[in-house]
CSV table of C-alpha atoms and ligand atoms in Angstrom, one decimal:
chain,number,residue,atom,x,y,z
A,1,MET,CA,8.0,9.4,26.3
A,2,GLY,CA,5.2,7.3,25.1
A,3,ILE,CA,6.5,3.5,24.1
A,4,TYR,CA,4.1,1.9,21.3
A,5,ARG,CA,2.7,-1.9,21.4
A,6,ILE,CA,4.6,-4.2,19.2
A,7,ARG,CA,2.4,-5.9,16.9
A,8,LYS,CA,2.8,-9.6,16.7
A,9,TYR,CA,2.6,-11.6,13.9
A,10,GLY,CA,-0.8,-12.4,13.3
A,11,GLU,CA,-2.1,-9.1,13.0
A,12,PRO,CA,-3.0,-7.4,9.4
A,13,ILE,CA,-1.2,-4.0,10.1
A,14,LEU,CA,2.3,-6.4,9.5
A,15,ARG,CA,1.2,-7.5,5.8
A,16,LEU,CA,-0.1,-4.2,4.7
A,17,LYS,CA,1.9,-2.2,2.3
A,18,CYS,CA,2.7,1.2,3.3
A,19,ARG,CA,1.6,4.7,2.4
A,20,ARG,CA,4.4,7.1,1.5
A,21,VAL,CA,4.7,10.1,3.8
A,22,THR,CA,4.2,13.2,2.1
A,23,GLY,CA,5.5,15.1,4.3
A,24,LEU,CA,7.4,15.5,8.0
A,25,GLY,CA,6.1,17.2,10.4
A,26,SER,CA,6.1,17.0,14.4
A,27,ARG,CA,3.5,14.5,14.3
A,28,GLU,CA,6.3,12.5,12.5
A,29,ASN,CA,9.0,13.6,14.2
A,30,ARG,CA,7.3,12.6,17.4
A,31,ILE,CA,6.3,8.9,16.0
A,32,PHE,CA,10.1,9.0,15.0
A,33,SER,CA,10.9,9.4,18.6
A,34,GLN,CA,8.4,7.1,20.3
A,35,MET,CA,9.2,4.2,17.8
A,36,ALA,CA,13.2,4.4,18.6
A,37,ALA,CA,12.2,4.3,22.7
A,38,THR,CA,10.1,1.7,21.9
A,39,MET,CA,12.8,-0.4,19.8
A,40,TYR,CA,15.7,0.6,22.5
A,41,LYS,CA,12.8,-1.1,25.3
A,42,ALA,CA,12.3,-4.2,23.3
A,43,GLN,CA,16.1,-4.3,22.8
A,44,GLY,CA,15.8,-4.4,19.0
A,45,LEU,CA,18.2,-3.3,16.2
A,46,GLY,CA,15.4,-1.7,14.0
A,47,LEU,CA,11.6,-0.8,14.0
A,48,ALA,CA,8.8,-0.2,11.4
A,49,ALA,CA,6.1,1.2,11.4
A,50,PRO,CA,3.8,-0.8,10.8
A,51,GLN,CA,5.2,-2.5,13.8
A,52,ILE,CA,3.7,-0.3,16.4
A,53,GLY,CA,0.5,-0.2,13.6
A,54,LEU,CA,1.4,2.5,11.5
A,55,ASP,CA,0.9,2.1,7.7
A,56,GLU,CA,3.3,4.4,6.9
A,57,GLN,CA,6.6,4.4,5.6
A,58,LEU,CA,8.9,5.1,8.9
A,59,ILE,CA,11.5,3.5,9.8
A,60,VAL,CA,14.2,3.6,12.4
A,61,VAL,CA,17.3,1.5,13.3
A,62,ASP,CA,20.7,1.4,15.3
A,63,ALA,CA,22.7,-1.2,14.4
A,64,GLY,CA,25.3,0.2,16.9
A,65,GLU,CA,26.4,2.3,14.3
A,66,GLY,CA,23.9,5.7,15.8
A,67,LEU,CA,20.0,6.4,15.4
A,68,ILE,CA,18.9,6.6,12.3
A,69,LYS,CA,14.9,7.9,11.3
A,70,LEU,CA,13.9,7.4,7.7
A,71,ALA,CA,10.8,8.5,5.6
A,72,ASN,CA,10.2,7.3,2.4
A,73,PRO,CA,13.5,4.3,2.6
A,74,LEU,CA,14.3,3.1,-0.6
A,75,ILE,CA,17.4,0.8,-1.7
A,76,LEU,CA,19.2,2.0,-4.3
A,77,LEU,CA,22.0,-1.0,-4.5
A,78,LYS,CA,22.5,-3.7,-3.3
A,79,ASP,CA,25.8,-5.4,-3.3
A,80,GLY,CA,27.7,-9.2,-1.8
A,81,GLU,CA,25.3,-11.0,-0.2
A,82,SER,CA,25.4,-12.9,3.6
A,83,VAL,CA,22.9,-15.7,5.1
A,84,ILE,CA,22.5,-15.0,8.8
A,85,GLU,CA,19.8,-16.4,11.3
A,86,GLU,CA,17.9,-13.1,12.2
A,87,GLY,CA,14.6,-12.6,14.6
A,88,CYS,CA,12.3,-10.0,14.6
A,89,LEU,CA,10.5,-8.1,17.4
A,90,SER,CA,7.0,-9.0,15.7
A,91,LEU,CA,7.6,-12.9,15.8
A,92,PRO,CA,9.0,-13.7,19.6
A,93,ASN,CA,11.1,-16.5,19.6
A,94,THR,CA,11.1,-17.4,15.9
A,95,MET,CA,14.8,-17.1,14.3
A,96,VAL,CA,15.1,-18.2,10.7
A,97,LYS,CA,18.0,-18.0,8.5
A,98,VAL,CA,17.7,-15.0,5.7
A,99,LYS,CA,19.6,-14.6,2.6
A,100,ARG,CA,20.4,-11.2,2.2
A,101,ALA,CA,23.3,-8.0,0.0
A,102,SER,CA,25.6,-7.5,2.6
A,103,ARG,CA,25.9,-4.0,1.3
A,104,VAL,CA,22.9,-1.6,0.7
A,105,MET,CA,22.5,2.1,-0.8
A,106,VAL,CA,19.6,4.0,0.8
A,107,GLU,CA,17.9,6.7,0.0
A,108,GLY,CA,15.3,8.7,2.4
A,109,TRP,CA,14.2,11.5,3.8
A,110,ASN,CA,15.5,12.0,7.7
A,111,GLU,CA,13.6,13.9,10.1
A,112,ASN,CA,13.8,17.3,8.3
A,113,GLU,CA,12.6,16.7,5.8
A,114,GLU,CA,15.8,16.6,3.7
A,115,ARG,CA,16.9,13.7,1.1
A,116,VAL,CA,19.5,11.7,2.7
A,117,LYS,CA,21.8,9.0,1.3
A,118,ILE,CA,23.1,5.8,3.4
A,119,GLU,CA,25.6,3.1,2.8
A,120,GLY,CA,25.3,0.4,5.1
A,121,GLN,CA,28.1,-3.0,5.3
A,122,GLY,CA,27.6,-6.0,7.4
A,123,LEU,CA,24.1,-5.7,10.6
A,124,LEU,CA,23.5,-1.9,9.2
A,125,ALA,CA,22.7,-3.4,5.4
A,126,ARG,CA,21.0,-5.9,7.1
A,127,VAL,CA,18.9,-4.4,9.5
A,128,LEU,CA,17.9,-1.2,6.7
A,129,GLN,CA,16.8,-4.3,4.5
A,130,HIS,CA,15.0,-6.2,7.4
A,131,GLU,CA,13.3,-3.1,7.6
A,132,ILE,CA,12.5,-1.8,4.7
A,133,ASP,CA,10.7,-5.3,4.1
A,134,HIS,CA,8.6,-4.4,6.7
A,135,LEU,CA,7.5,-1.6,4.6
A,136,SER,CA,6.1,-4.0,2.0
A,137,GLY,CA,4.5,-6.0,4.8
A,138,ILE,CA,7.4,-8.8,4.2
A,139,LEU,CA,8.6,-10.7,7.4
A,140,ILE,CA,11.9,-12.6,7.7
A,141,ILE,CA,9.5,-16.0,7.3
A,142,ASP,CA,9.0,-14.9,3.8
A,143,HIS,CA,12.3,-15.5,3.1
A,144,VAL,CA,13.0,-18.9,3.9
A,145,LEU,CA,13.5,-22.1,2.3
A,146,PHE,CA,10.1,-23.9,1.7
A,147,ARG,CA,10.7,-26.7,3.6
A,148,GLU,CA,12.1,-24.8,6.5
A,149,LYS,CA,9.0,-22.3,6.0
A,150,THR,CA,6.7,-25.2,6.5
A,151,VAL,CA,8.3,-25.7,9.9
A,152,SER,CA,7.9,-22.6,10.9
A,153,GLU,CA,4.8,-21.4,9.9
A,154,ASP,CA,4.0,-25.2,12.3
A,155,SER,CA,5.7,-24.2,15.1
A,156,LEU,CA,4.1,-20.6,14.8
A,157,SER,CA,0.4,-21.7,15.3
A,158,SER,CA,1.1,-23.8,17.4
A,159,GLY,CA,3.1,-22.1,19.6
A,160,LYS,CA,-0.2,-19.2,19.0
A,161,ARG,CA,-2.5,-21.9,20.4
A,162,GLY,CA,-0.8,-22.7,23.3
A,163,GLU,CA,-1.7,-26.4,22.9
A,164,ARG,CA,1.1,-28.5,21.3
A,165,ASN,CA,0.7,-31.1,23.6
A,166,GLY,CA,-3.1,-31.6,23.1
B,1,LIG,ZN1,10.7,-7.5,11.8
């Protein structure tokens, strides 16, 4: 089973708006499987296609309630609100508080190209929203308040140059 290289902050693919998938065949199922393997290896709770270099609307999620593979996911309903610190496999060593709905209803296609609806609460709702954000090029740092955002981006760019002291 292949493992993909996870794309990191600064790579343009993470900012693209991903294309809708027009069909789910053996190619897409192989991508789903390898995305899941990559997610588990990295100990993430979810992964979106742009994070492995593909601008297609595919996500995998496992927030402790089993593996979910979805194509063309769309949030139909949001309810409640919670603010929790979140990380992202594409932004190592960065944690930011993100306000999200505490319950969502998501529609998409499963690996058999069947239309499915998934209701998520708590952590599952959060991870679904995080991964669906990735498909529009949205990252966790886009959610934080301006003041915090300035700090995050400063620390990110200094981390990238690796010359904080100098
Ligand atoms: Zn992420």
